[in-house]
mmCIF file of C-alpha atoms in Angstrom:
data_model
loop_
_atom_site.group_PDB
_atom_site.id
_atom_site.type_symbol
_atom_site.label_atom_id
_atom_site.label_comp_id
_atom_site.label_asym_id
_atom_site.label_seq_id
_atom_site.Cartn_x
_atom_site.Cartn_y
_atom_site.Cartn_z
ATOM 1 C CA UNK A 1 -73.805 39.999 79.849
ATOM 2 C CA UNK A 2 -73.216 36.573 81.315
ATOM 3 C CA UNK A 3 -73.288 34.977 77.882
ATOM 4 C CA UNK A 4 -70.695 37.363 76.517
ATOM 5 C CA UNK A 5 -68.428 36.708 79.485
ATOM 6 C CA UNK A 6 -68.580 32.995 78.767
ATOM 7 C CA UNK A 7 -67.048 33.504 75.345
ATOM 8 C CA UNK A 8 -64.366 35.827 76.613
ATOM 9 C CA UNK A 9 -63.466 33.314 79.305
ATOM 10 C CA UNK A 10 -62.334 30.955 76.561
ATOM 11 C CA UNK A 11 -59.341 33.221 76.017
ATOM 12 C CA UNK A 12 -57.985 31.983 79.335
ATOM 13 C CA UNK A 13 -57.179 28.572 77.853
ATOM 14 C CA UNK A 14 -53.537 28.106 76.831
ATOM 15 C CA UNK A 15 -54.596 27.091 73.309
ATOM 16 C CA UNK A 16 -57.860 28.227 71.802
ATOM 17 C CA UNK A 17 -59.462 25.174 70.142
ATOM 18 C CA UNK A 18 -63.053 26.122 69.431
ATOM 19 C CA UNK A 19 -64.259 22.775 68.141
ATOM 20 C CA UNK A 20 -62.945 20.924 71.190
ATOM 21 C CA UNK A 21 -64.568 23.302 73.677
ATOM 22 C CA UNK A 22 -67.766 23.974 71.801
ATOM 23 C CA UNK A 23 -69.980 21.304 73.344
ATOM 24 C CA UNK A 24 -69.960 22.973 76.760
ATOM 25 C CA UNK A 25 -71.159 26.416 75.644
ATOM 26 C CA UNK A 26 -72.328 26.233 72.010
ATOM 27 C CA UNK A 27 -76.062 26.091 72.641
ATOM 28 C CA UNK A 28 -76.047 28.751 75.360
ATOM 29 C CA UNK A 29 -74.234 31.397 73.339
ATOM 30 C CA UNK A 30 -76.614 33.188 70.938
ATOM 31 C CA UNK A 31 -74.243 33.796 68.024
ATOM 32 C CA UNK A 32 -73.255 30.130 67.905
ATOM 33 C CA UNK A 33 -76.722 28.683 68.331
ATOM 34 C CA UNK A 34 -77.940 27.884 64.834
ATOM 35 C CA UNK A 35 -81.531 28.120 65.984
ATOM 36 C CA UNK A 36 -80.919 31.773 66.791
ATOM 37 C CA UNK A 37 -79.517 32.494 63.334
ATOM 38 C CA UNK A 38 -77.422 35.556 62.624
ATOM 39 C CA UNK A 39 -78.270 38.142 65.259
ATOM 40 C CA UNK A 40 -76.951 41.443 66.489
ATOM 41 C CA UNK A 41 -74.851 39.489 68.987
ATOM 42 C CA UNK A 42 -72.170 39.434 66.291
ATOM 43 C CA UNK A 43 -71.510 43.086 67.050
ATOM 44 C CA UNK A 44 -70.727 42.298 70.661
ATOM 45 C CA UNK A 45 -67.877 39.966 69.758
ATOM 46 C CA UNK A 46 -66.573 41.678 66.650
ATOM 47 C CA UNK A 47 -65.901 45.323 66.086
ATOM 48 C CA UNK A 48 -69.046 47.234 65.273
ATOM 49 C CA UNK A 49 -67.239 48.918 62.398
ATOM 50 C CA UNK A 50 -66.606 45.654 60.612
ATOM 51 C CA UNK A 51 -69.839 43.749 61.137
ATOM 52 C CA UNK A 52 -72.407 42.874 58.448
ATOM 53 C CA UNK A 53 -72.356 45.637 55.874
ATOM 54 C CA UNK A 54 -75.053 47.368 53.880
ATOM 55 C CA UNK A 55 -78.198 46.078 55.561
ATOM 56 C CA UNK A 56 -79.435 49.552 56.477
ATOM 57 C CA UNK A 57 -78.984 50.720 52.914
ATOM 58 C CA UNK A 58 -80.956 47.785 51.536
ATOM 59 C CA UNK A 59 -83.831 48.482 53.910
ATOM 60 C CA UNK A 60 -83.699 52.146 53.052
ATOM 61 C CA UNK A 61 -83.767 51.474 49.316
ATOM 62 C CA UNK A 62 -86.820 49.249 49.608
ATOM 63 C CA UNK A 63 -88.700 51.891 51.561
ATOM 64 C CA UNK A 64 -87.771 54.855 49.454
ATOM 65 C CA UNK A 65 -88.541 53.474 45.990
ATOM 66 C CA UNK A 66 -91.677 51.500 46.845
ATOM 67 C CA UNK A 67 -94.675 53.453 45.624
ATOM 68 C CA UNK A 68 -98.235 52.320 46.209
ATOM 69 C CA UNK A 69 -101.131 53.523 44.066
ATOM 70 C CA UNK A 70 -104.692 52.371 44.350
ATOM 71 C CA UNK A 71 -107.910 52.453 42.344
ATOM 72 C CA UNK A 72 -108.197 54.716 39.336
ATOM 73 C CA UNK A 73 -105.214 56.827 40.402
ATOM 74 C CA UNK A 74 -102.922 53.938 39.584
ATOM 75 C CA UNK A 75 -103.103 54.372 35.804
ATOM 76 C CA UNK A 76 -102.926 58.151 35.856
ATOM 77 C CA UNK A 77 -99.946 58.201 38.209
ATOM 78 C CA UNK A 78 -98.017 55.268 36.780
ATOM 79 C CA UNK A 79 -95.874 57.340 34.434
ATOM 80 C CA UNK A 80 -95.143 59.899 37.137
ATOM 81 C CA UNK A 81 -94.397 57.097 39.557
ATOM 82 C CA UNK A 82 -91.945 55.500 37.138
ATOM 83 C CA UNK A 83 -90.130 58.790 36.624
ATOM 84 C CA UNK A 84 -89.989 59.385 40.352
ATOM 85 C CA UNK A 85 -88.763 55.837 40.919
ATOM 86 C CA UNK A 86 -85.981 56.376 38.403
ATOM 87 C CA UNK A 87 -84.952 59.680 39.998
ATOM 88 C CA UNK A 88 -84.934 58.161 43.475
ATOM 89 C CA UNK A 89 -83.061 55.078 42.332
ATOM 90 C CA UNK A 90 -80.470 57.222 40.591
ATOM 91 C CA UNK A 91 -80.076 59.457 43.637
ATOM 92 C CA UNK A 92 -79.791 56.455 45.935
ATOM 93 C CA UNK A 93 -77.266 54.800 43.645
ATOM 94 C CA UNK A 94 -75.206 57.998 43.546
ATOM 95 C CA UNK A 95 -75.294 58.303 47.331
ATOM 96 C CA UNK A 96 -74.268 54.675 47.810
ATOM 97 C CA UNK A 97 -71.440 54.954 45.276
ATOM 98 C CA UNK A 98 -70.244 58.154 46.961
ATOM 99 C CA UNK A 99 -70.409 56.391 50.334
ATOM 100 C CA UNK A 100 -68.423 53.401 49.062
ATOM 101 C CA UNK A 101 -65.850 55.699 47.465
ATOM 102 C CA UNK A 102 -65.442 57.722 50.660
ATOM 103 C CA UNK A 103 -65.094 54.546 52.747
ATOM 104 C CA UNK A 104 -62.408 53.271 50.359
ATOM 105 C CA UNK A 105 -60.589 56.613 50.601
ATOM 106 C CA UNK A 106 -60.697 56.482 54.400
ATOM 107 C CA UNK A 107 -59.348 52.915 54.434
ATOM 108 C CA UNK A 108 -56.569 53.795 51.994
ATOM 109 C CA UNK A 109 -55.621 56.862 54.021
ATOM 110 C CA UNK A 110 -55.625 54.833 57.221
ATOM 111 C CA UNK A 111 -53.172 52.304 55.764
ATOM 112 C CA UNK A 112 -50.899 55.075 54.488
ATOM 113 C CA UNK A 113 -51.106 56.826 57.848
ATOM 114 C CA UNK A 114 -49.958 53.691 59.677
ATOM 115 C CA UNK A 115 -46.927 53.337 57.426
ATOM 116 C CA UNK A 116 -46.160 57.037 57.503
ATOM 117 C CA UNK A 117 -46.416 57.223 61.282
ATOM 118 C CA UNK A 118 -44.060 54.264 61.678
ATOM 119 C CA UNK A 119 -41.662 55.710 59.074
ATOM 120 C CA UNK A 120 -41.537 58.985 60.995
ATOM 121 C CA UNK A 121 -41.356 57.389 64.431
ATOM 122 C CA UNK A 122 -39.651 53.981 64.579
ATOM 123 C CA UNK A 123 -40.710 53.568 68.206
ATOM 124 C CA UNK A 124 -44.296 53.044 67.030
ATOM 125 C CA UNK A 125 -43.231 49.687 65.598
ATOM 126 C CA UNK A 126 -43.133 48.477 69.198
ATOM 127 C CA UNK A 127 -46.918 48.846 69.244
ATOM 128 C CA UNK A 128 -47.350 46.434 66.327
ATOM 129 C CA UNK A 129 -48.524 42.886 67.016
ATOM 130 C CA UNK A 130 -47.025 40.420 64.525
ATOM 131 C CA UNK A 131 -49.313 37.399 64.174
ATOM 132 C CA UNK A 132 -48.545 34.414 61.947
ATOM 133 C CA UNK A 133 -51.546 32.631 60.449
ATOM 134 C CA UNK A 134 -52.316 29.750 58.136
ATOM 135 C CA UNK A 135 -55.418 28.260 56.562
ATOM 136 C CA UNK A 136 -56.297 24.883 55.104
ATOM 137 C CA UNK A 137 -58.923 24.736 52.382
ATOM 138 C CA UNK A 138 -60.975 22.366 50.239
ATOM 139 C CA UNK A 139 -59.078 23.495 47.123
ATOM 140 C CA UNK A 140 -57.375 26.392 45.362
ATOM 141 C CA UNK A 141 -60.389 28.403 44.163
ATOM 142 C CA UNK A 142 -61.298 31.136 46.621
ATOM 143 C CA UNK A 143 -64.727 31.524 45.011
ATOM 144 C CA UNK A 144 -65.639 27.831 44.856
ATOM 145 C CA UNK A 145 -63.680 26.319 47.757
ATOM 146 C CA UNK A 146 -63.860 26.942 51.501
ATOM 147 C CA UNK A 147 -61.600 27.280 54.534
ATOM 148 C CA UNK A 148 -61.666 24.198 56.764
ATOM 149 C CA UNK A 149 -59.002 25.087 59.333
ATOM 150 C CA UNK A 150 -57.332 28.238 60.601
ATOM 151 C CA UNK A 151 -54.553 28.797 63.117
ATOM 152 C CA UNK A 152 -52.768 31.895 64.432
ATOM 153 C CA UNK A 153 -49.759 32.497 66.653
ATOM 154 C CA UNK A 154 -48.724 35.822 68.157
ATOM 155 C CA UNK A 155 -44.955 36.151 67.806
ATOM 156 C CA UNK A 156 -44.890 38.029 71.128
ATOM 157 C CA UNK A 157 -45.788 34.749 72.818
ATOM 158 C CA UNK A 158 -47.327 34.677 76.256
ATOM 159 C CA UNK A 159 -50.660 33.436 77.499
ATOM 160 C CA UNK A 160 -53.298 32.651 74.854
ATOM 161 C CA UNK A 161 -50.829 33.397 72.041
ATOM 162 C CA UNK A 162 -52.126 30.506 69.913
ATOM 163 C CA UNK A 163 -55.525 30.133 68.258
ATOM 164 C CA UNK A 164 -56.622 27.086 66.250
ATOM 165 C CA UNK A 165 -59.899 25.611 65.073
ATOM 166 C CA UNK A 166 -61.444 23.506 62.361
ATOM 167 C CA UNK A 167 -64.141 25.193 60.271
ATOM 168 C CA UNK A 168 -67.345 23.605 58.970
ATOM 169 C CA UNK A 169 -67.393 24.328 55.198
ATOM 170 C CA UNK A 170 -70.913 22.884 54.744
ATOM 171 C CA UNK A 171 -69.610 20.872 51.793
ATOM 172 C CA UNK A 172 -67.595 17.793 50.819
ATOM 173 C CA UNK A 173 -63.809 17.877 51.400
ATOM 174 C CA UNK A 174 -62.212 16.367 48.264
ATOM 175 C CA UNK A 175 -58.533 16.819 49.190
ATOM 176 C CA UNK A 176 -58.213 15.162 52.589
ATOM 177 C CA UNK A 177 -55.180 13.267 51.242
ATOM 178 C CA UNK A 178 -53.234 16.558 51.373
ATOM 179 C CA UNK A 179 -53.960 17.813 54.885
ATOM 180 C CA UNK A 180 -55.638 14.834 56.535
ATOM 181 C CA UNK A 181 -58.853 16.737 57.257
ATOM 182 C CA UNK A 182 -61.843 14.665 56.228
ATOM 183 C CA UNK A 183 -65.438 15.613 55.524
ATOM 184 C CA UNK A 184 -66.474 13.744 58.662
ATOM 185 C CA UNK A 185 -64.076 15.797 60.820
ATOM 186 C CA UNK A 186 -65.509 19.169 59.838
ATOM 187 C CA UNK A 187 -69.150 18.610 58.946
ATOM 188 C CA UNK A 188 -70.249 18.323 62.557
ATOM 189 C CA UNK A 189 -72.615 20.443 64.639
ATOM 190 C CA UNK A 190 -69.830 21.262 67.144
ATOM 191 C CA UNK A 191 -67.477 22.647 64.470
ATOM 192 C CA UNK A 192 -68.113 26.372 63.829
ATOM 193 C CA UNK A 193 -69.163 27.633 60.438
ATOM 194 C CA UNK A 194 -67.306 30.624 59.037
ATOM 195 C CA UNK A 195 -70.137 33.058 59.737
ATOM 196 C CA UNK A 196 -70.025 31.943 63.383
ATOM 197 C CA UNK A 197 -66.246 32.009 63.611
ATOM 198 C CA UNK A 198 -65.504 35.455 62.154
ATOM 199 C CA UNK A 199 -66.697 37.538 65.144
ATOM 200 C CA UNK A 200 -64.704 35.327 67.504
ATOM 201 C CA UNK A 201 -61.672 35.608 65.237
ATOM 202 C CA UNK A 202 -62.024 39.397 65.194
ATOM 203 C CA UNK A 203 -62.225 39.488 68.971
ATOM 204 C CA UNK A 204 -59.241 37.181 69.411
ATOM 205 C CA UNK A 205 -57.027 39.326 67.173
ATOM 206 C CA UNK A 206 -58.273 42.447 68.918
ATOM 207 C CA UNK A 207 -57.287 40.865 72.239
ATOM 208 C CA UNK A 208 -53.706 40.510 70.934
ATOM 209 C CA UNK A 209 -53.466 44.167 69.888
ATOM 210 C CA UNK A 210 -51.434 46.465 72.079
ATOM 211 C CA UNK A 211 -53.270 49.591 73.280
ATOM 212 C CA UNK A 212 -53.138 52.109 70.457
ATOM 213 C CA UNK A 213 -51.298 49.596 68.279
ATOM 214 C CA UNK A 214 -51.763 47.828 64.974
ATOM 215 C CA UNK A 215 -51.822 44.263 63.672
ATOM 216 C CA UNK A 216 -49.623 42.678 61.007
ATOM 217 C CA UNK A 217 -50.736 39.219 59.873
ATOM 218 C CA UNK A 218 -48.066 37.046 58.257
ATOM 219 C CA UNK A 219 -48.624 34.024 56.023
ATOM 220 C CA UNK A 220 -46.555 32.043 53.516
ATOM 221 C CA UNK A 221 -47.858 32.972 50.045
ATOM 222 C CA UNK A 222 -50.255 35.400 51.722
ATOM 223 C CA UNK A 223 -50.607 37.675 48.688
ATOM 224 C CA UNK A 224 -51.785 34.990 46.275
ATOM 225 C CA UNK A 225 -53.566 32.538 48.552
ATOM 226 C CA UNK A 226 -54.235 33.135 52.247
ATOM 227 C CA UNK A 227 -55.336 36.781 52.172
ATOM 228 C CA UNK A 228 -57.581 36.531 49.059
ATOM 229 C CA UNK A 229 -59.161 33.368 50.511
ATOM 230 C CA UNK A 230 -59.749 34.996 53.894
ATOM 231 C CA UNK A 231 -61.139 38.174 52.316
ATOM 232 C CA UNK A 232 -63.525 36.130 50.162
ATOM 233 C CA UNK A 233 -64.829 34.255 53.205
ATOM 234 C CA UNK A 234 -65.324 37.550 55.062
ATOM 235 C CA UNK A 235 -67.193 39.023 52.099
ATOM 236 C CA UNK A 236 -69.349 35.914 51.716
ATOM 237 C CA UNK A 237 -70.422 36.338 55.347
ATOM 238 C CA UNK A 238 -71.057 40.109 54.903
ATOM 239 C CA UNK A 239 -67.963 41.160 56.817
ATOM 240 C CA UNK A 240 -64.988 43.298 55.837
ATOM 241 C CA UNK A 241 -61.319 42.878 56.652
ATOM 242 C CA UNK A 242 -60.594 45.636 59.198
ATOM 243 C CA UNK A 243 -58.660 48.479 57.538
ATOM 244 C CA UNK A 244 -56.103 48.576 60.369
ATOM 245 C CA UNK A 245 -54.990 45.023 59.539
ATOM 246 C CA UNK A 246 -51.822 44.857 57.467
ATOM 247 C CA UNK A 247 -50.452 41.688 55.877
ATOM 248 C CA UNK A 248 -46.979 40.416 55.049
ATOM 249 C CA UNK A 249 -46.168 37.628 52.611
ATOM 250 C CA UNK A 250 -43.191 35.637 53.910
ATOM 251 C CA UNK A 251 -42.572 34.006 50.508
ATOM 252 C CA UNK A 252 -40.672 36.909 48.854
ATOM 253 C CA UNK A 253 -38.816 37.468 52.132
ATOM 254 C CA UNK A 254 -37.737 33.817 52.106
ATOM 255 C CA UNK A 255 -36.574 34.190 48.501
ATOM 256 C CA UNK A 256 -34.412 37.183 49.424
ATOM 257 C CA UNK A 257 -33.020 35.384 52.459
ATOM 258 C CA UNK A 258 -32.061 32.312 50.442
ATOM 259 C CA UNK A 259 -30.305 34.455 47.831
ATOM 260 C CA UNK A 260 -28.436 36.312 50.562
ATOM 261 C CA UNK A 261 -27.180 32.945 51.818
ATOM 262 C CA UNK A 262 -25.707 32.219 48.380
ATOM 263 C CA UNK A 263 -28.377 29.874 47.049
ATOM 264 C CA UNK A 264 -28.807 30.102 43.268
ATOM 265 C CA UNK A 265 -31.003 28.588 40.598
ATOM 266 C CA UNK A 266 -34.447 27.204 41.359
ATOM 267 C CA UNK A 267 -35.014 27.899 45.018
ATOM 268 C CA UNK A 268 -37.054 25.549 47.190
ATOM 269 C CA UNK A 269 -39.272 27.863 49.189
ATOM 270 C CA UNK A 270 -41.914 25.598 50.697
ATOM 271 C CA UNK A 271 -42.182 25.608 54.472
ATOM 272 C CA UNK A 272 -40.796 22.085 54.616
ATOM 273 C CA UNK A 273 -37.800 23.007 52.447
ATOM 274 C CA UNK A 274 -37.137 26.173 54.442
ATOM 275 C CA UNK A 275 -37.427 24.171 57.655
ATOM 276 C CA UNK A 276 -34.696 21.838 56.416
ATOM 277 C CA UNK A 277 -32.506 24.775 55.372
ATOM 278 C CA UNK A 278 -32.810 26.459 58.756
ATOM 279 C CA UNK A 279 -32.786 23.148 60.652
ATOM 280 C CA UNK A 280 -36.232 23.675 62.142
ATOM 281 C CA UNK A 281 -38.059 20.383 62.833
ATOM 282 C CA UNK A 282 -41.740 20.071 61.934
ATOM 283 C CA UNK A 283 -44.052 19.633 64.907
ATOM 284 C CA UNK A 284 -47.191 17.762 63.956
ATOM 285 C CA UNK A 285 -48.439 16.918 60.464
ATOM 286 C CA UNK A 286 -47.446 18.911 57.396
ATOM 287 C CA UNK A 287 -50.256 20.934 55.812
ATOM 288 C CA UNK A 288 -52.114 21.269 59.091
ATOM 289 C CA UNK A 289 -52.684 24.872 60.052
ATOM 290 C CA UNK A 290 -51.223 24.782 63.552
ATOM 291 C CA UNK A 291 -48.093 22.831 62.555
ATOM 292 C CA UNK A 292 -47.482 25.193 59.626
ATOM 293 C CA UNK A 293 -48.017 28.270 61.816
ATOM 294 C CA UNK A 294 -45.514 27.016 64.388
ATOM 295 C CA UNK A 295 -43.018 26.273 61.615
ATOM 296 C CA UNK A 296 -43.497 29.651 59.916
ATOM 297 C CA UNK A 297 -43.203 31.505 63.237
ATOM 298 C CA UNK A 298 -39.650 30.191 63.610
ATOM 299 C CA UNK A 299 -38.762 30.553 59.915
ATOM 300 C CA UNK A 300 -39.974 34.158 59.793
ATOM 301 C CA UNK A 301 -37.716 35.105 62.674
ATOM 302 C CA UNK A 302 -34.793 33.378 60.937
ATOM 303 C CA UNK A 303 -35.270 35.085 57.577
ATOM 304 C CA UNK A 304 -35.817 38.553 59.069
ATOM 305 C CA UNK A 305 -32.601 38.040 61.067
ATOM 306 C CA UNK A 306 -30.752 37.002 57.890
ATOM 307 C CA UNK A 307 -32.023 40.110 56.089
ATOM 308 C CA UNK A 308 -31.401 42.352 59.132
ATOM 309 C CA UNK A 309 -34.973 43.631 59.042
ATOM 310 C CA UNK A 310 -36.484 45.564 61.912
ATOM 311 C CA UNK A 311 -40.189 45.644 62.653
ATOM 312 C CA UNK A 312 -40.525 49.102 61.130
ATOM 313 C CA UNK A 313 -38.694 48.146 57.920
ATOM 314 C CA UNK A 314 -40.901 45.060 57.502
ATOM 315 C CA UNK A 315 -43.999 47.246 57.665
ATOM 316 C CA UNK A 316 -42.621 50.012 55.436
ATOM 317 C CA UNK A 317 -41.258 47.733 52.685
ATOM 318 C CA UNK A 318 -43.318 44.550 52.727
ATOM 319 C CA UNK A 319 -46.754 45.135 54.234
ATOM 320 C CA UNK A 320 -49.951 45.518 52.250
ATOM 321 C CA UNK A 321 -53.650 45.856 53.012
ATOM 322 C CA UNK A 322 -56.617 43.914 51.725
ATOM 323 C CA UNK A 323 -57.783 47.059 49.914
ATOM 324 C CA UNK A 324 -54.430 47.488 48.153
ATOM 325 C CA UNK A 325 -54.478 43.841 47.119
ATOM 326 C CA UNK A 326 -57.987 44.146 45.668
ATOM 327 C CA UNK A 327 -57.088 47.337 43.806
ATOM 328 C CA UNK A 328 -53.959 45.779 42.297
ATOM 329 C CA UNK A 329 -55.963 42.791 41.060
ATOM 330 C CA UNK A 330 -58.528 45.136 39.504
ATOM 331 C CA UNK A 331 -55.780 46.980 37.644
ATOM 332 C CA UNK A 332 -54.327 43.727 36.347
ATOM 333 C CA UNK A 333 -57.711 42.449 35.182
ATOM 334 C CA UNK A 334 -58.530 45.731 33.417
ATOM 335 C CA UNK A 335 -55.158 45.997 31.673
#
């Protein structure tokens, strides 16, 4: 219990910079000690519902379809064994597919329930935590490239409302000229790898949730970049995006806001351009996660004011889930 408390005590710092604080507690905390590997300690920090998926099923499948025959019985039972194997494999496959389908249905229903509840009772929007986030990566391919920095800021403000850390991608960083993050900066033992960071990230976001409330994560170009990238990293580490997380892409909102202000033609919708339009100065370096999050936090409040959007209308009209995003991409690829 003492080790868990050490990690939670980090939330008392005004700004949560994992890589700067890591040296003092890294080796003592089991989930961050590389010698310990991936252990069940992940479940302590993250939600048990969204930890590593499918391991029990894989163990079960190995046990149920493994058939041992010895001596002369081996030849006589081989055909029967093969048939039985096929039946068991088919049954197991059916059960797993049914399980996956039912989980997807539950997640979809949960997202619809959140929107429906807020549509029916606008007061519930007060229980929503709006958190702006940004990532920096080694490139544009979510399958080939990796996240190297992530930052979040709770729009409610207050103590511990900002979270920022570099991420060790375990690979070369070819685009340091864009964000200023070099291979040397991230490929260090005191910079967390994604599989080590995810449970802490889950716990941090959970700590910002209001009791009985929900989370809406906002990013600029979230639908096409940030959310798919984040979901891919979660999947690569055997985690799932929690189904009670909703996302909002500020890019289409910015487009609507600019048109409402009378801008026509090719609109400049980058954070830097929007900052100039709304007279919001950049703090820090452009294309660094924390600086971009601080900029977007102010821009998002400006554009929602311009469009006269309430919290409930943002959720009803503009939010989406990771599951909905994946399903829409599947439909596009199949069509």
